[in-house]
Short mmCIF file of C-alpha atoms in Angstrom, two decimals:
data_model
loop_
_atom_site.label_atom_id
_atom_site.label_comp_id
_atom_site.label_asym_id
_atom_site.label_seq_id
_atom_site.Cartn_x
_atom_site.Cartn_y
_atom_site.Cartn_z
CA MET A 262 -23.86 -23.05 4.41
CA ASP A 263 -23.61 -24.50 0.92
CA LEU A 264 -20.04 -23.83 -0.22
CA ALA A 265 -20.78 -24.35 -3.94
CA ALA A 266 -23.56 -21.74 -3.67
CA LEU A 267 -21.14 -19.37 -1.91
CA ARG A 268 -18.57 -19.86 -4.66
CA ASP A 269 -21.15 -19.15 -7.38
CA ALA A 270 -22.34 -16.05 -5.52
CA TRP A 271 -18.76 -14.80 -5.19
CA VAL A 272 -18.12 -15.34 -8.93
CA ALA A 273 -21.26 -13.35 -9.72
CA VAL A 274 -20.40 -10.32 -7.57
CA CYS A 275 -16.81 -10.24 -8.82
CA ALA A 276 -18.19 -9.33 -12.25
CA ALA A 277 -19.49 -6.05 -10.82
CA ALA A 278 -17.12 -5.39 -7.92
CA ALA A 279 -15.98 -1.74 -7.95
CA ASN A 280 -12.46 -0.93 -6.75
CA GLY A 281 -11.84 -4.57 -5.88
CA ARG A 282 -14.41 -4.67 -3.03
CA PHE A 283 -17.77 -6.30 -2.36
CA THR A 284 -20.28 -6.37 0.51
CA LEU A 285 -21.24 -9.46 2.51
CA VAL A 286 -24.62 -9.03 4.23
CA ILE A 287 -25.31 -11.43 7.11
CA SER A 288 -28.65 -11.72 8.89
CA SER A 289 -30.65 -14.35 10.73
CA SER A 290 -32.53 -15.18 7.54
CA GLU A 291 -29.95 -15.09 4.74
CA LEU A 292 -26.41 -14.46 3.62
CA ARG A 293 -26.13 -12.14 0.64
CA LEU A 294 -23.21 -10.90 -1.46
CA GLU A 295 -23.54 -7.50 -3.15
CA ALA A 296 -21.45 -5.44 -5.54
CA SER A 297 -22.08 -2.49 -7.82
CA ASP A 298 -20.29 -0.45 -10.41
CA GLU A 299 -22.21 0.56 -13.53
CA LEU A 300 -24.55 -2.36 -12.84
CA SER A 301 -25.35 -3.98 -9.50
CA VAL A 302 -25.53 -7.61 -8.36
CA GLU A 303 -27.06 -9.33 -5.35
CA SER A 304 -26.57 -13.05 -4.82
CA VAL A 305 -28.19 -15.03 -1.99
CA VAL A 306 -26.59 -18.05 -0.29
CA PRO A 307 -28.74 -20.46 1.76
CA ILE A 308 -27.74 -20.73 5.42
CA PHE A 309 -28.79 -23.44 7.86
CA GLU A 310 -28.01 -22.02 11.29
CA VAL A 311 -27.05 -18.62 12.69
CA SER A 312 -25.88 -17.74 16.20
CA GLY A 313 -24.56 -14.64 17.89
CA LEU A 314 -26.54 -12.12 15.80
CA ASN A 315 -29.46 -9.94 16.85
CA ALA A 316 -32.69 -11.14 15.25
CA GLY A 317 -34.01 -8.65 12.71
CA ASP A 318 -30.64 -6.98 12.03
CA ALA A 319 -28.52 -7.20 8.88
CA TYR A 320 -24.76 -6.64 9.10
CA HIS A 321 -22.97 -5.20 6.07
CA LEU A 322 -19.34 -6.29 5.89
CA ASP A 323 -16.82 -4.85 3.42
CA LEU A 324 -14.39 -7.44 1.98
CA ALA A 325 -11.73 -7.55 -0.69
CA GLU A 326 -12.77 -9.01 -4.04
CA ASP A 327 -10.30 -11.90 -3.75
CA SER A 328 -11.38 -12.94 -0.23
CA PHE A 329 -13.05 -16.16 -1.42
CA ALA A 330 -10.77 -16.86 -4.39
CA ALA A 331 -9.65 -20.18 -2.89
CA LEU A 332 -13.19 -21.51 -3.39
CA ALA A 333 -12.60 -21.52 -7.14
CA VAL A 334 -9.65 -23.93 -6.85
CA GLY A 335 -10.26 -27.69 -6.68
CA ASP A 336 -13.20 -29.66 -5.35
CA LEU A 337 -15.27 -28.28 -2.48
CA PRO A 338 -16.77 -30.07 0.49
CA GLU A 339 -20.55 -29.77 0.60
CA HIS A 340 -20.87 -27.53 3.65
CA GLY A 341 -18.84 -24.99 5.62
CA SER A 342 -19.27 -22.33 8.30
CA MET A 343 -18.34 -18.67 8.85
CA VAL A 344 -16.94 -17.41 12.12
CA ILE A 345 -16.13 -13.85 13.24
CA ASP A 346 -14.34 -13.86 16.60
CA ASP A 347 -15.03 -11.10 19.16
CA PHE A 348 -17.64 -9.55 16.87
CA ILE A 349 -18.91 -6.11 17.91
CA ALA A 350 -22.08 -4.92 16.16
CA GLU A 351 -20.92 -1.35 15.71
CA GLU A 352 -20.10 0.45 12.46
CA GLY A 353 -16.36 0.68 11.95
CA PHE A 354 -15.61 -2.65 13.65
CA THR A 355 -12.70 -4.45 11.98
CA GLY A 356 -11.87 -8.09 12.38
CA ILE A 357 -11.17 -11.39 10.66
CA LEU A 358 -13.75 -13.60 9.00
CA ARG A 359 -12.90 -17.31 9.01
CA LEU A 360 -14.47 -19.66 6.49
CA GLU A 361 -14.04 -23.17 7.85
CA ALA A 362 -14.51 -26.50 6.12
CA THR A 363 -11.81 -29.10 5.41
CA PHE A 364 -9.69 -25.95 4.98
CA THR A 365 -9.70 -22.48 6.51
CA ILE A 366 -9.87 -19.14 4.69
CA GLN A 367 -9.19 -15.96 6.66
CA CYS A 368 -9.96 -12.50 5.34
CA PRO A 369 -10.07 -9.01 6.91
CA LEU A 370 -13.46 -7.30 7.17
CA THR A 371 -14.95 -3.95 8.14
CA LEU A 372 -18.51 -3.54 9.42
CA THR A 373 -19.87 -0.64 7.36
CA ALA A 374 -23.55 -0.64 8.36
CA VAL A 375 -26.17 -2.30 10.57
CA GLY A 376 -29.60 -2.28 8.95
CA ILE A 377 -32.93 -4.04 8.98
CA ASP A 378 -33.00 -7.68 7.87
CA ALA A 379 -34.69 -7.73 4.46
CA LEU A 380 -35.12 -11.09 2.77
CA THR A 381 -34.75 -10.94 -1.02
CA ASN A 382 -38.08 -12.15 -2.37
CA ASP A 383 -38.91 -13.43 -5.84
CA PRO A 384 -40.71 -10.58 -7.65
CA VAL A 385 -44.36 -11.21 -8.47
CA ALA A 386 -44.17 -9.65 -11.94
CA GLY A 387 -41.64 -10.55 -14.58
CA THR A 388 -41.24 -12.12 -18.01
CA PRO A 389 -39.50 -15.51 -18.20
CA VAL A 390 -36.39 -15.23 -20.37
CA ASP A 391 -33.45 -17.44 -21.27
CA PRO A 392 -30.20 -15.69 -20.22
CA ARG A 393 -28.29 -17.77 -22.77
CA THR A 394 -30.28 -16.16 -25.58
CA ILE A 395 -29.61 -12.68 -24.20
CA ARG A 396 -25.92 -13.51 -23.89
CA THR A 397 -25.76 -14.60 -27.54
CA ALA A 398 -27.41 -11.34 -28.62
CA VAL A 399 -25.15 -9.14 -26.47
CA SER A 400 -22.04 -10.94 -27.73
CA ALA A 401 -23.07 -10.21 -31.32
CA ILE A 402 -23.79 -6.47 -30.94
CA ARG A 403 -21.47 -5.31 -28.13
CA THR A 404 -18.60 -4.18 -30.39
CA PHE A 405 -20.90 -2.07 -32.57
CA ALA A 406 -21.76 0.63 -30.00
CA GLY A 407 -20.52 4.15 -30.62
CA GLU A 408 -20.10 7.23 -28.45
CA ASP A 409 -22.92 9.46 -27.28
CA GLY A 410 -23.13 12.74 -29.17
CA ALA A 411 -20.69 11.69 -31.89
CA ILE A 412 -23.27 12.58 -34.53
CA GLY A 413 -26.05 13.84 -32.29
CA TYR A 414 -27.39 10.43 -31.19
CA PRO A 415 -27.02 8.29 -28.00
CA LEU A 416 -24.97 5.56 -29.67
CA SER A 417 -23.47 4.00 -26.52
CA THR A 418 -26.74 2.06 -26.08
CA LEU A 419 -27.10 -1.65 -26.80
CA GLN A 420 -30.71 -2.67 -27.15
CA ILE A 421 -32.90 -5.75 -27.56
CA VAL A 422 -36.41 -4.55 -28.38
CA GLY A 423 -39.21 -5.85 -30.62
CA GLU A 424 -37.42 -9.12 -31.50
CA GLU A 425 -34.35 -7.13 -32.64
CA ALA A 426 -30.90 -6.81 -31.07
CA ARG A 427 -29.04 -3.75 -32.31
CA GLY A 428 -25.76 -1.87 -31.88
CA MET A 429 -24.86 1.29 -33.84
CA SER A 430 -21.88 3.55 -34.48
CA PRO A 431 -21.03 6.03 -37.26
CA GLN A 432 -18.81 3.42 -38.94
CA ALA A 433 -20.90 0.25 -38.53
CA CYS A 434 -24.31 -0.98 -37.37
CA LEU A 435 -25.55 -4.51 -36.69
CA SER A 436 -29.13 -5.72 -36.42
CA VAL A 437 -30.07 -9.30 -35.49
CA THR A 438 -33.80 -10.06 -35.67
CA SER A 439 -35.10 -13.31 -34.20
CA ASP A 440 -38.28 -14.65 -32.63
CA ARG A 441 -36.02 -15.89 -29.83
CA PHE A 442 -35.93 -12.28 -28.59
CA LYS A 443 -39.72 -12.12 -28.33
CA SER A 444 -40.97 -10.45 -25.11
CA MET A 445 -37.47 -9.13 -24.31
CA GLU A 446 -36.85 -5.44 -23.68
CA LEU A 447 -33.39 -4.25 -22.72
CA ARG A 448 -31.56 -0.97 -23.28
CA PHE A 449 -28.24 -0.47 -21.51
CA ARG A 450 -24.86 1.17 -21.97
CA GLN A 451 -22.16 -0.72 -23.82
CA SER A 452 -19.79 -0.25 -20.86
CA CYS A 453 -21.97 -2.74 -18.93
CA ALA A 454 -21.74 -5.43 -21.63
CA LYS A 455 -18.66 -7.31 -20.38
CA PRO A 456 -19.76 -7.83 -16.74
CA PHE A 457 -23.35 -8.38 -17.89
CA ASN A 458 -22.28 -11.21 -20.19
CA VAL A 459 -20.41 -12.86 -17.30
CA LEU A 460 -23.51 -12.64 -15.11
CA LEU A 461 -25.77 -14.01 -17.85
CA GLY A 462 -23.65 -17.14 -17.70
CA GLN A 463 -24.43 -17.44 -13.97
CA LEU A 464 -28.22 -17.00 -14.13
CA LYS A 465 -30.31 -20.19 -14.21
CA PRO A 466 -32.08 -20.50 -17.62
CA ASP A 467 -35.20 -22.18 -16.25
CA ARG A 468 -35.79 -19.64 -13.47
CA THR A 469 -34.76 -16.23 -14.81
CA LYS A 470 -37.27 -13.40 -15.11
CA LEU A 471 -36.86 -9.98 -16.72
CA ILE A 472 -38.47 -6.98 -15.05
CA ALA A 473 -38.51 -3.63 -16.88
CA ASN A 474 -38.76 -0.54 -14.65
CA GLU A 475 -38.80 3.16 -15.55
CA THR A 476 -35.07 3.60 -14.99
CA SER A 477 -33.62 0.08 -14.96
CA PHE A 478 -33.93 -3.55 -16.01
CA VAL A 479 -33.73 -6.41 -13.52
CA LEU A 480 -32.93 -10.07 -14.18
CA TYR A 481 -33.56 -12.41 -11.26
CA ASP A 482 -33.44 -16.21 -10.93
CA GLY A 483 -34.32 -16.57 -7.27
CA SER A 484 -30.68 -16.39 -6.16
CA ILE A 485 -28.92 -13.79 -8.31
CA ARG A 486 -30.41 -10.38 -9.02
CA VAL A 487 -28.77 -8.21 -11.72
CA THR A 488 -29.87 -4.57 -12.03
CA LEU A 489 -28.95 -2.72 -15.23
CA PRO A 490 -29.41 1.05 -15.48
CA GLY A 491 -31.56 1.91 -18.48
CA ALA A 492 -30.26 3.84 -21.49
CA SER A 493 -31.73 5.98 -24.28
CA ALA A 494 -33.26 4.33 -27.34
CA LEU A 495 -31.15 4.08 -30.48
CA PRO A 496 -32.10 6.05 -33.62
CA GLU A 497 -33.79 4.47 -36.59
CA TRP A 498 -31.73 2.29 -38.92
CA PRO A 499 -29.79 4.46 -41.44
CA VAL A 500 -31.34 4.78 -44.90
CA GLN A 501 -29.09 3.65 -47.73
CA LYS A 502 -29.47 5.89 -50.77
CA ASP A 503 -28.45 5.66 -54.44
CA GLU A 504 -27.71 1.95 -54.68
CA ILE A 505 -25.10 1.16 -57.36
CA GLY A 506 -24.78 -2.59 -56.86
CA HIS A 507 -26.68 -5.60 -55.52
CA ILE A 508 -24.80 -8.89 -55.38
CA GLN A 509 -24.85 -12.28 -53.66
CA VAL A 510 -21.84 -14.19 -52.26
CA ALA A 511 -21.31 -17.31 -50.19
CA ALA A 512 -20.93 -16.50 -46.50
CA ALA A 513 -17.82 -18.66 -46.11
CA ASP A 514 -16.10 -17.12 -49.16
CA PHE A 515 -16.76 -13.54 -48.01
CA SER A 516 -15.76 -14.28 -44.40
CA ASP A 517 -12.48 -15.83 -45.56
CA ALA A 518 -11.71 -12.87 -47.84
CA VAL A 519 -12.39 -10.36 -45.05
CA ALA A 520 -10.25 -12.34 -42.59
CA ILE A 521 -7.32 -12.63 -45.02
CA VAL A 522 -7.24 -8.95 -45.94
CA ALA A 523 -7.64 -7.97 -42.26
CA LEU A 524 -4.41 -9.77 -41.42
CA GLN A 525 -2.58 -7.56 -43.93
CA SER A 526 -4.00 -4.22 -42.71
CA THR A 527 -1.61 -3.29 -39.93
CA ALA A 528 -2.10 0.50 -39.95
CA ARG A 529 -4.82 1.82 -37.64
CA ASP A 530 -6.45 3.91 -40.38
CA ALA A 531 -5.85 1.42 -43.22
CA GLN A 532 -8.38 1.34 -46.03
CA THR A 533 -9.75 -1.78 -47.68
CA ILE A 534 -10.84 -1.19 -51.28
CA LEU A 535 -13.85 -3.17 -52.51
CA GLN A 536 -13.83 -3.49 -56.28
CA ILE A 537 -16.23 -5.15 -58.74
CA ASP A 538 -15.71 -4.80 -62.49
CA GLU A 539 -18.84 -4.92 -64.63
CA MET A 540 -17.81 -8.04 -66.56
CA SER A 541 -16.12 -9.82 -63.61
CA ASP A 542 -17.60 -12.79 -61.76
CA GLU A 543 -15.83 -11.90 -58.50
CA LEU A 544 -15.30 -9.03 -56.11
CA THR A 545 -11.86 -8.13 -54.79
CA LEU A 546 -10.72 -6.68 -51.51
CA SER A 547 -7.32 -5.01 -51.39
CA VAL A 548 -5.27 -3.16 -48.79
CA ALA A 549 -2.00 -1.26 -49.10
CA VAL A 550 1.08 -3.05 -47.74
CA PRO A 551 4.77 -2.11 -47.88
CA GLY A 552 5.83 -2.32 -51.51
CA GLY A 553 2.36 -2.65 -53.01
CA ALA A 554 -1.07 -4.07 -52.19
CA ALA A 555 -2.48 -7.32 -50.85
CA THR A 556 -5.52 -8.49 -52.81
CA VAL A 557 -7.99 -11.33 -52.23
CA SER A 558 -10.97 -12.27 -54.37
CA CYS A 559 -14.44 -13.66 -53.58
CA PRO A 560 -16.64 -15.36 -56.21
CA LEU A 561 -20.04 -13.80 -56.97
CA LEU A 562 -23.11 -16.04 -57.04
CA PRO A 563 -25.18 -15.71 -60.23
CA ALA A 564 -28.59 -15.74 -58.50
CA ILE A 565 -28.46 -12.00 -57.77
CA ARG A 566 -26.40 -9.51 -59.77
CA SER A 567 -27.32 -5.89 -60.39
CA GLN A 568 -24.65 -3.32 -61.19
CA SER A 569 -24.85 0.01 -62.99
CA ALA A 570 -21.12 0.74 -63.30
CA ARG A 571 -17.68 -0.33 -62.13
CA ILE A 572 -17.58 -0.29 -58.33
CA GLU A 573 -14.56 0.83 -56.33
CA ILE A 574 -15.33 1.93 -52.74
CA PRO A 575 -12.90 2.34 -49.83
CA PHE A 576 -13.82 1.13 -46.32
CA TYR A 577 -12.05 1.27 -42.98
CA ALA A 578 -10.16 -2.02 -42.80
CA GLN A 579 -10.81 -2.40 -39.06
CA THR A 580 -14.53 -1.80 -39.55
CA LEU A 581 -14.85 -4.31 -42.37
CA ALA A 582 -13.03 -6.84 -40.20
CA MET A 583 -15.94 -6.66 -37.71
CA PHE A 584 -18.07 -8.72 -40.10
CA SER A 585 -18.87 -12.24 -38.91
CA SER A 586 -21.80 -14.61 -38.95
CA PRO A 587 -22.40 -18.04 -37.41
CA ASN A 588 -24.75 -18.95 -40.27
CA PRO A 589 -23.84 -20.61 -43.60
CA GLU A 590 -26.60 -19.03 -45.72
CA ALA A 591 -25.63 -16.80 -48.67
CA LEU A 592 -25.15 -13.05 -48.17
CA GLN A 593 -26.88 -10.31 -50.13
CA ILE A 594 -24.78 -7.14 -50.36
CA ARG A 595 -26.22 -3.79 -51.42
CA ILE A 596 -23.63 -1.14 -52.25
CA SER A 597 -23.90 2.63 -52.54
CA SER A 598 -21.22 5.30 -52.77
CA THR A 599 -21.45 5.85 -48.99
CA SER A 600 -22.08 2.42 -47.49
CA MET A 601 -22.44 -1.32 -47.87
CA VAL A 602 -25.33 -3.29 -46.31
CA ILE A 603 -24.81 -7.03 -45.82
CA GLU A 604 -27.95 -9.11 -45.19
CA GLN A 605 -28.39 -12.77 -44.35
CA THR A 606 -31.56 -14.74 -43.71
CA ALA A 607 -31.18 -17.96 -41.71
CA PRO A 608 -33.92 -20.29 -40.39
CA HIS A 609 -34.14 -18.58 -36.99
CA GLU A 610 -32.75 -15.09 -37.55
CA HIS A 611 -32.15 -12.25 -39.98
CA ARG A 612 -28.85 -10.36 -39.81
CA LYS A 613 -28.16 -6.95 -41.29
CA MET A 614 -24.87 -5.09 -41.06
CA LEU A 615 -24.19 -1.61 -42.42
CA ILE A 616 -20.59 -0.55 -43.03
CA ALA A 617 -19.94 3.10 -43.86
CA ALA A 618 -17.52 3.92 -46.64
CA TYR A 619 -14.23 5.58 -45.75
CA ARG A 620 -14.70 9.33 -45.44
CA PRO A 621 -13.00 12.08 -43.42
CA GLN A 622 -16.29 12.51 -41.53
CA ASN A 623 -18.89 9.74 -41.62
CA ASN A 624 -22.56 10.48 -41.05
CA TYR A 625 -25.76 8.50 -41.24
CA ARG A 626 -27.64 10.83 -43.53
#
C-alpha cells in the first residue's frame, strides 16, 4: 500500500474520530478508514495485493486514534504492508495489526463486523467546488454562530447559500458575499466547523465535488468523503432602524483602534463606548480600566459624514473585538441607538457585520 496515502487518510479521520477511535475497513478491493462524530469521514487507500481474506467480504476493525501516529513523523518509504497474525474472521476477534516498512508499527485491534465488500465509487452527480474557498468562508463566519432558541431562531447554523456566507448571533452577525461562492450550498451546525475546516485542508481542490441531499451535504474528491448533517436555514438579516450616523473610516485605522481597546478590556462583560462629537473629525473608543478609562481615537474620512446628534453608544467589548477584515478598502459604518453595521466593498467580496449595542437583553427586532 501507499504509505503517504495511508498517512493522509489517517489525518483525515482523526478530525472526526469520536472517543479516540476509528474504523479500518479491509476488503479484497480497498482499504478504507472511517470515523464519525457530528460529521463523518471515509478515506480510501489504494492497495496492490491482498491475501488471506474471503473475496467479497469487508472486515471492520476498531483501532485507537493514535495507532498510526508514527506515520506523521519524518520521511516515509513509498510502500508498506499490513499483517494480522492468526486472523479469525469472527466478530469479537482481538489481535495485533502490524504495519511493516523500514519500520514496524504494532497496534491492538478488535473485529467489530464482517460485511459485504462495497467499493466507494465517485458519485455521478455533484457540483465542482474548491475546498480552499469553503475553508476561507467557514473561517470567517464560524465565531459568529449563536445558540438555537436564544431568541426564537436556529442560530447555531453556519450557511453558504446564494453567493453569501453567513453566521448570526444576538450580539453579532457577519455576511460575506462573493461570486467565489457561486453554486455552493451548505448549511451545518457550528459545532462541526473545527473538524470540517481540518478536512477541507485535506480535500483535493481540482477533484472535489459537493452533493446536496435532503438531510446532509457530501464533499468527495475520489479518496476522501466528508458527510455533514444539514441544519436549519438562518433568519433574514436584521433590519437596522432609526439611523443616527453614517461615517467612513480607513479599515486599518479602525482595526487598530478596536485591537488596542480590546487589550484593555479584561472584564468578561466590559463595555466599549463609541463616541462621535458633532464637530469632531474622529471617533473614539473607550473602555473602563482600574483608575479611569482607556481611550483610542480613529480619524473619520470626509467622503461620507452624516450625523444628526452627538453619538455615544455602548457595545460589548468582546463582541466589538470580533471585527476583522483581510481587505484594505475603507469601511462605511451606519449607527443606530441599538446597533452598528460595518460594510466594506472589495474587488471580489462584500462584507457586512452587525454589532448589537450593549443591552440587558439583545434582540434583532
